[in-house]
Coordinates of C-alpha atoms in Angstrom, one line a residue:
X1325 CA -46.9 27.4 -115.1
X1326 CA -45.9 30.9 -116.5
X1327 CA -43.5 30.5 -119.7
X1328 CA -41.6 34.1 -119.8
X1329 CA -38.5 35.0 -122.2
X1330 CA -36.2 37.8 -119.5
X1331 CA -33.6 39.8 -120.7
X1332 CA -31.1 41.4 -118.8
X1333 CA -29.0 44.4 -120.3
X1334 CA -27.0 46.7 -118.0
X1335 CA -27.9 49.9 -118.5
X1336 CA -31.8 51.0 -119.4
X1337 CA -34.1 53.6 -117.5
X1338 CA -35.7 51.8 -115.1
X1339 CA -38.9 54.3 -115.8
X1340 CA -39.3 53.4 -119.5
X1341 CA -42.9 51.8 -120.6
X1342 CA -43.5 48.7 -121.6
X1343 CA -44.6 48.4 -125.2
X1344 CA -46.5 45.0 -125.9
X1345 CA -45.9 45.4 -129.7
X1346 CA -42.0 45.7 -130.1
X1347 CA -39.2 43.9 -129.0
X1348 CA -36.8 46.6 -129.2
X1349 CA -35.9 46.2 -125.6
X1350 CA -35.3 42.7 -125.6
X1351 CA -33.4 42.8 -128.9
X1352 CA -31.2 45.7 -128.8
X1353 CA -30.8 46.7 -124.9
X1354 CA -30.3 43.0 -123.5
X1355 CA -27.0 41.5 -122.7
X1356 CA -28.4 38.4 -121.4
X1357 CA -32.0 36.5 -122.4
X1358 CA -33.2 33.2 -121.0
X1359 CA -36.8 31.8 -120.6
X1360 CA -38.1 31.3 -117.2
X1361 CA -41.3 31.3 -114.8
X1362 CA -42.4 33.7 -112.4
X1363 CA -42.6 31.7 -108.9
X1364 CA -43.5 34.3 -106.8
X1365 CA -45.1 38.3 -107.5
X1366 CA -45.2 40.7 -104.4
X1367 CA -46.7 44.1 -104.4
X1368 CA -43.4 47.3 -103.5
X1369 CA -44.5 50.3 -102.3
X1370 CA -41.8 52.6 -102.0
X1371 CA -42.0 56.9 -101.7
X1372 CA -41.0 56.9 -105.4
X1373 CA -43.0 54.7 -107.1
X1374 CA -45.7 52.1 -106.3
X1375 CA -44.4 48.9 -108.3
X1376 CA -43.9 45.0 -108.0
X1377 CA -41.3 42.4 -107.3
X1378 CA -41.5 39.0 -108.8
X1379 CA -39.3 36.3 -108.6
X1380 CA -38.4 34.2 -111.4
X1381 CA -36.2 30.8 -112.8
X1382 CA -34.3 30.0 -115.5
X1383 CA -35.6 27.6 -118.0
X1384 CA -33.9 28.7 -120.8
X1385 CA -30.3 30.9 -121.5
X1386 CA -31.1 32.8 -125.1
X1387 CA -28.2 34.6 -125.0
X1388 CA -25.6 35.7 -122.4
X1389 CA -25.0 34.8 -118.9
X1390 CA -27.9 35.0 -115.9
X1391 CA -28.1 33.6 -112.7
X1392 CA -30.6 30.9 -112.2
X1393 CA -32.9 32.9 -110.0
X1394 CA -33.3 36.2 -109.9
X1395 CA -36.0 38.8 -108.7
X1396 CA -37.1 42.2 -110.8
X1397 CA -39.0 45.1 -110.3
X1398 CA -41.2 47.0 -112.2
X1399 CA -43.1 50.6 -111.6
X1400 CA -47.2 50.2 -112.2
X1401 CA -47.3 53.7 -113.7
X1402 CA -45.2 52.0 -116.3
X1403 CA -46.8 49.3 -117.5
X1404 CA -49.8 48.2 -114.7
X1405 CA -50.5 44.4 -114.5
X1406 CA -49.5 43.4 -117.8
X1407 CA -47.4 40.1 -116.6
X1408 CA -50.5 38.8 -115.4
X1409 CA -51.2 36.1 -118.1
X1410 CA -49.0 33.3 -119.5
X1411 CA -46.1 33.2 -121.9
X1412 CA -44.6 36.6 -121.8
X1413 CA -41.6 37.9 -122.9
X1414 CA -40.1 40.3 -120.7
X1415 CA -37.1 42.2 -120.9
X1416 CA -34.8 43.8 -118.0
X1417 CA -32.3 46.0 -116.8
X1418 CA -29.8 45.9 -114.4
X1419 CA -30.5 49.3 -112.0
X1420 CA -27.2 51.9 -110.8
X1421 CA -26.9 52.2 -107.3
X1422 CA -28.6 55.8 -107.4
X1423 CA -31.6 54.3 -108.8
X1424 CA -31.6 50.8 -106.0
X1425 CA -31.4 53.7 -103.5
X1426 CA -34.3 55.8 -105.2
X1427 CA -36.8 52.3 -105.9
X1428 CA -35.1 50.8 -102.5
X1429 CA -34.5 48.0 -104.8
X1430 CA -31.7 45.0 -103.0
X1431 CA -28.3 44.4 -104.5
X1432 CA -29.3 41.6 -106.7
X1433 CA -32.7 43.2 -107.9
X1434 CA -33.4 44.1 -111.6
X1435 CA -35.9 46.8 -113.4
X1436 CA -38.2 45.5 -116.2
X1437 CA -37.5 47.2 -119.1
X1438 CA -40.4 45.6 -121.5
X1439 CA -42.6 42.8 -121.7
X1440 CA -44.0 40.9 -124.6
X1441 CA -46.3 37.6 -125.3
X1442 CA -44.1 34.7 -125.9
X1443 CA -43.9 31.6 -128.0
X1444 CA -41.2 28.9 -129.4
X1445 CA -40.8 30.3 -132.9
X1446 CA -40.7 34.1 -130.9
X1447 CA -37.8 32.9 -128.9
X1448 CA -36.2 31.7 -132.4
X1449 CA -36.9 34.4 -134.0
X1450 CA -35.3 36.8 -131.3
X1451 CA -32.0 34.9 -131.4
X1452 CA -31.5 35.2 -135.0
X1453 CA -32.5 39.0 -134.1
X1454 CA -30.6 39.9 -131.6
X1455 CA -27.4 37.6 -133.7
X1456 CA -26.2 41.1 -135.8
X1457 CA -27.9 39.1 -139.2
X1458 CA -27.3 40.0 -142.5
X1459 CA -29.6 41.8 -145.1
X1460 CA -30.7 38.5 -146.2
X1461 CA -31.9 36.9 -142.9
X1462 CA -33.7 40.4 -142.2
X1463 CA -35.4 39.9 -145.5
X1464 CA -36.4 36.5 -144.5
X1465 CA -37.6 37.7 -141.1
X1466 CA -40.2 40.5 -143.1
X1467 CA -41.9 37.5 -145.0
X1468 CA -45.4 37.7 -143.1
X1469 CA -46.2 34.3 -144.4
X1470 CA -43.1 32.5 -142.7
X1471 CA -43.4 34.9 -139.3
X1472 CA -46.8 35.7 -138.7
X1473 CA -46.0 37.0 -135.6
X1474 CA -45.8 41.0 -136.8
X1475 CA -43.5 42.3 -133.7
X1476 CA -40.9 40.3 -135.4
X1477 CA -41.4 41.6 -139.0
X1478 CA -41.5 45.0 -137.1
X1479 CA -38.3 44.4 -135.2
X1480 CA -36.5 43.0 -138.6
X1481 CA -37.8 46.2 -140.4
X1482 CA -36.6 48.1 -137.6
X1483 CA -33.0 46.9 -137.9
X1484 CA -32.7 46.7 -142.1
X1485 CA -34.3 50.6 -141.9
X1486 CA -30.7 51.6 -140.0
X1487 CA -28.9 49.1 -142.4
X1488 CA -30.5 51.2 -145.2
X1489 CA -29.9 54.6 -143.8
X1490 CA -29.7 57.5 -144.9
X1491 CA -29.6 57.0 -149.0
X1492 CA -31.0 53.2 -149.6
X1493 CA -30.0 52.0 -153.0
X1494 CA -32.6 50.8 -155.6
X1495 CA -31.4 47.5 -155.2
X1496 CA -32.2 46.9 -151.6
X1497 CA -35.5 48.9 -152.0
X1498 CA -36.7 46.2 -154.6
X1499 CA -36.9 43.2 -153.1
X1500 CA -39.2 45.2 -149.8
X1501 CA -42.1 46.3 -152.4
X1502 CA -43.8 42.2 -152.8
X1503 CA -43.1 42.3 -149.0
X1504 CA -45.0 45.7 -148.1
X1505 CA -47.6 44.3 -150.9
X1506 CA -48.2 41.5 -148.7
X1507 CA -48.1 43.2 -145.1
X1508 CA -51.3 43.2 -143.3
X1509 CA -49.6 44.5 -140.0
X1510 CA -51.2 48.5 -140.5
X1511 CA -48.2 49.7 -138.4
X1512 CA -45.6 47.9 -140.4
X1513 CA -47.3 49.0 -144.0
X1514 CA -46.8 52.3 -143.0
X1515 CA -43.0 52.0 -142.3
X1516 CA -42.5 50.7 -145.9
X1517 CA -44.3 53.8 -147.4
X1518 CA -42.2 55.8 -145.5
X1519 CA -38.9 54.3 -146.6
X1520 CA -40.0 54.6 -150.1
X1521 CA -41.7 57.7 -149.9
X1522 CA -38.1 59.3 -148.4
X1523 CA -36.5 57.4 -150.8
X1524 CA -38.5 58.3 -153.7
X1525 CA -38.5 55.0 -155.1
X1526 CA -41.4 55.4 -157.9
X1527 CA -41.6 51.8 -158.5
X1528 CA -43.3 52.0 -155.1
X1529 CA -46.1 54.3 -156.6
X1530 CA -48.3 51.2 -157.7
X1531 CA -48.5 49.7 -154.1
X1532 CA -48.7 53.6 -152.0
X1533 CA -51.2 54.4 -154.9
X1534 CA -53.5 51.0 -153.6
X1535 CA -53.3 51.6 -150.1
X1536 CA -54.1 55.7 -150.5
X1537 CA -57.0 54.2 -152.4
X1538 CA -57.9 51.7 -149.4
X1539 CA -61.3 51.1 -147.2
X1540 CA -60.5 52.6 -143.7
X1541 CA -58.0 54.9 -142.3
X1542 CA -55.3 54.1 -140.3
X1543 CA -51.6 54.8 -140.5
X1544 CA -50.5 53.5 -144.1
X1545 CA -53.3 55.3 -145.7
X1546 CA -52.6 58.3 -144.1
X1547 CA -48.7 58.2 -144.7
X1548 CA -49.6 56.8 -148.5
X1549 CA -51.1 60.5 -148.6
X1550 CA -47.7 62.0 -147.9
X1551 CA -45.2 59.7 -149.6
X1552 CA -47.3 59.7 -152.8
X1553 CA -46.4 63.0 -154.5
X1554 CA -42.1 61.8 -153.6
X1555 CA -42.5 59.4 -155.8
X1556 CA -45.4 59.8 -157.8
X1557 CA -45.2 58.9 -162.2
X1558 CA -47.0 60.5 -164.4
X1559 CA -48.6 57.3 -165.0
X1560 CA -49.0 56.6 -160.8
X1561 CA -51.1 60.2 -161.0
X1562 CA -53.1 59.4 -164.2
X1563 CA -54.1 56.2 -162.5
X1564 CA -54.8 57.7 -159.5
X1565 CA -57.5 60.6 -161.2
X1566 CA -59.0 57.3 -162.5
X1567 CA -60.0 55.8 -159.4
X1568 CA -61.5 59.2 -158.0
X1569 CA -65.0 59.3 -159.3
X1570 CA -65.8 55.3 -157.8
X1571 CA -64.2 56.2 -154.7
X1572 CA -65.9 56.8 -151.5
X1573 CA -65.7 60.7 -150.1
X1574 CA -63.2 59.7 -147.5
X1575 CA -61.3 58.4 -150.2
X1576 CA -61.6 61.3 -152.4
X1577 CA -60.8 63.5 -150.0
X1578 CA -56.8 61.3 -149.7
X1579 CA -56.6 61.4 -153.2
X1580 CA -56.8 65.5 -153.3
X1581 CA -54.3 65.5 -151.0
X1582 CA -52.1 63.3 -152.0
X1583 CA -52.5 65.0 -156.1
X1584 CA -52.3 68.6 -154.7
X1585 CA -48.8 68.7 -154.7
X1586 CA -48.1 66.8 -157.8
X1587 CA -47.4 69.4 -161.2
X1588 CA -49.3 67.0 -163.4
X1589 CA -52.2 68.3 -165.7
X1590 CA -53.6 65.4 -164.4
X1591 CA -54.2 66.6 -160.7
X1592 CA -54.5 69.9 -161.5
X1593 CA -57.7 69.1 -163.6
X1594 CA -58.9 67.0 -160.6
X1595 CA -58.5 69.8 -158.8
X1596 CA -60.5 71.9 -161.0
X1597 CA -63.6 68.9 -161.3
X1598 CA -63.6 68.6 -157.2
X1599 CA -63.8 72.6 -156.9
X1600 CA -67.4 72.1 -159.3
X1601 CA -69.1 69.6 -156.9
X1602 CA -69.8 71.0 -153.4
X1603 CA -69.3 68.0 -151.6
X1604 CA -65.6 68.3 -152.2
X1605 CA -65.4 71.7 -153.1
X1606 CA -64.1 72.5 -149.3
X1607 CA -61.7 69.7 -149.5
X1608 CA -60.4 70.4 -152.4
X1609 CA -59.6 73.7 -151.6
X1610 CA -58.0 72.7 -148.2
X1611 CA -55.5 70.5 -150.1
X1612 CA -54.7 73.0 -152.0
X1613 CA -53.8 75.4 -149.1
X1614 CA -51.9 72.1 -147.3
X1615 CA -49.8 71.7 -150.7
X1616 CA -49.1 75.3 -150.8
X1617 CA -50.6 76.3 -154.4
X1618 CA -52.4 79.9 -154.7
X1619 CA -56.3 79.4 -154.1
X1620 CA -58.3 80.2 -157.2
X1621 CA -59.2 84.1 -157.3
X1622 CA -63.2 83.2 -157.6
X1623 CA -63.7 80.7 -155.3
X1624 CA -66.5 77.8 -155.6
X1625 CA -69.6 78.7 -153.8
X1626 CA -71.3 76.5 -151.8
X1627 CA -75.2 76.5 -150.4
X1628 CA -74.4 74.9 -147.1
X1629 CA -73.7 77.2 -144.3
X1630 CA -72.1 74.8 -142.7
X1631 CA -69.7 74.3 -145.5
X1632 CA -69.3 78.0 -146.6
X1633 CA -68.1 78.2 -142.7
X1634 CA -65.5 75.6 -143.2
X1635 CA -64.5 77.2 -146.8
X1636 CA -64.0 80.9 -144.7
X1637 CA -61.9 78.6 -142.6
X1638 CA -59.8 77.0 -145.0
X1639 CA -59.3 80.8 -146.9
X1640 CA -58.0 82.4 -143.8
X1641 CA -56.2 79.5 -142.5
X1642 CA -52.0 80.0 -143.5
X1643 CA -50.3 78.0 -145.8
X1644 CA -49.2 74.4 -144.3
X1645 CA -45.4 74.9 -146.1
X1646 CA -43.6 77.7 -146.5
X1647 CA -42.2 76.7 -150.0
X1648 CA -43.3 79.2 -152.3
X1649 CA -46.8 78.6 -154.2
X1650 CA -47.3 77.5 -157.3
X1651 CA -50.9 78.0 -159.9
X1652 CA -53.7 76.1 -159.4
X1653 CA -56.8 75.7 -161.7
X1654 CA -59.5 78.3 -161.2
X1655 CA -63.1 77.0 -160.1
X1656 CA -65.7 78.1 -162.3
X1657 CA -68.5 80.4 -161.4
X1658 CA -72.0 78.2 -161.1

């Protein structure tokens, strides 16, 4: 028997994708929610869109009102077999008569909207979603140890980010840094160093300064890079110049970036040491030109001809910003 979670809101294009990760659709375009099982799954060809109709029953009434038994549709070219499987959480829509017409859909048919794995503590957690909760039940919701399930901490994120918007106070920010400290979901990390890299909330620089500084490369690393120099301390950048001669050249090459546009001697005289070595000569020059400071007049040379290539690149490449540029340290002649 297939478990599935269906939501039914009444209005939602019945052409957008599926996304297996969120539960957006199910949370904030649903007016009704039940669990139920597929019984039957026919393929619909129509001349717009080559899809399928399944029939399904009600096990379960999250929220709002369904019938019992009801049949849906959804197009393959937006989201292929992916009910196939057991436990799902699907969402739906209920289709306009232009678009019936258009998918030659019946009265009574609805559209998929979005579909996701299911489970008992997912239904749970998408009633206390989808029940307007306060700050503190969000909070609760972003504790990875007490929802492991990371589409929930996404979707609780999701809805405290517009709670928050546009000038979160330092109070609200505080209690989110022990909670992005102890995200493992990359996607999610990288939402938190956004907030607080828009924010500016330096006592953030400690945990963006360990993730810059982490094995890999994937979203929060990279967006560490860019929210560093918002909220950067003098102390975040000292500490930061510390970790560069043990790190890795991947990891090197963040740091640059992430210091280039920082006014600190500090970074400036990291700068000036990368410019020295020729293995990071090139990079260091390219953060420079990304952070929009003035590329030293007499510029490092390099014995690779691959690299000098890469460092004629760099020189004629424009400025990433158009803020105006600011000094940067001079490489010495070797």
């Amino acid at each position: 028997m297939m478990a599935l979670v269906l939501a039914l809101p009444l209005s939602f294009s019945p052409f957008a994708a599926m996304h297996g990760p969120d539960a957006a659709e199910l949370v904030e375009q649903s007016r009704c929610a039940v669990r139920a099982r597929i019984v039957e799954r026919t393929d619909h060809e129509t001349g717009a869109a080559a899809g399928v109709r399944a029939r399904a029953e009600v096990g379960e009434t999250l929220w709002g009102e369904c019938p019992a038994s009801f049949v849906f549709f959804y197009a393959r070219s937006a989201c292929g077999d992916r009910l196939e499987g057991e436990d799902l959480v699907i969402g739906l829509t209920q289709p306009d008569a232009a678009q019936r017409a258009y998918l030659d859909l019946a009265a009574d048919d609805y559209l998929l909207a979005g579909a996701l794995p299911a489970s008992d503590a997912l239904c749970v957690s998408l009633r206390v979603l989808r029940g307007a909760p306060g700050r503190d039940a969000l909070l609760g919701l972003l504790d990875a140890g007490a929802h492991p399930d990371a589409r929930v901490r996404r979707q609780a994120f999701r809805q405290l980010s517009r709670e928050l918007a546009p000038h979160p106070e330092a109070e609200a920010l505080a209690p989110l840094v022990p909670l992005a400290e102890n995200e493992e979901d990359g996607e999610l990390a990288a939402e938190y160093i956004t907030l607080f890299g828009e924010a500016r909330y330096a006592p953030a620089a400690s945990f963006v300064t360990r993730r810059l500084r982490a094995a890999g490369d994937d979203a929060a690393t990279e967006g560490a890079v860019r929210a560093f120099p918002k909220l950067a301390t003098p102390r975040a950048v000292q500490e930061l110049a510390a970790a560069y001669d043990d790190a890795t050249l991947d990891v090197k090459v963040r740091i640059l970036h992430a210091a280039a546009p920082c006014a600190a001697p500090e970074a400036h005289a990291l700068l000036a040491r990368a410019l020295m070595v020729e293995e990071t000569a090139v990079h260091a020059l390219a953060a420079m030109r990304a952070a929009g400071l003035t590329l030293p007049a007499a510029l490092p040379r390099v014995r690779d001809p691959v690299r000098a290539q890469r460092m004629r690149a760099v020189i004629s490449a424009p400025p990433a910003r158009p803020h105006a540029p600011r000094a940067a340290p001079a490489a010495p002649d070797r």
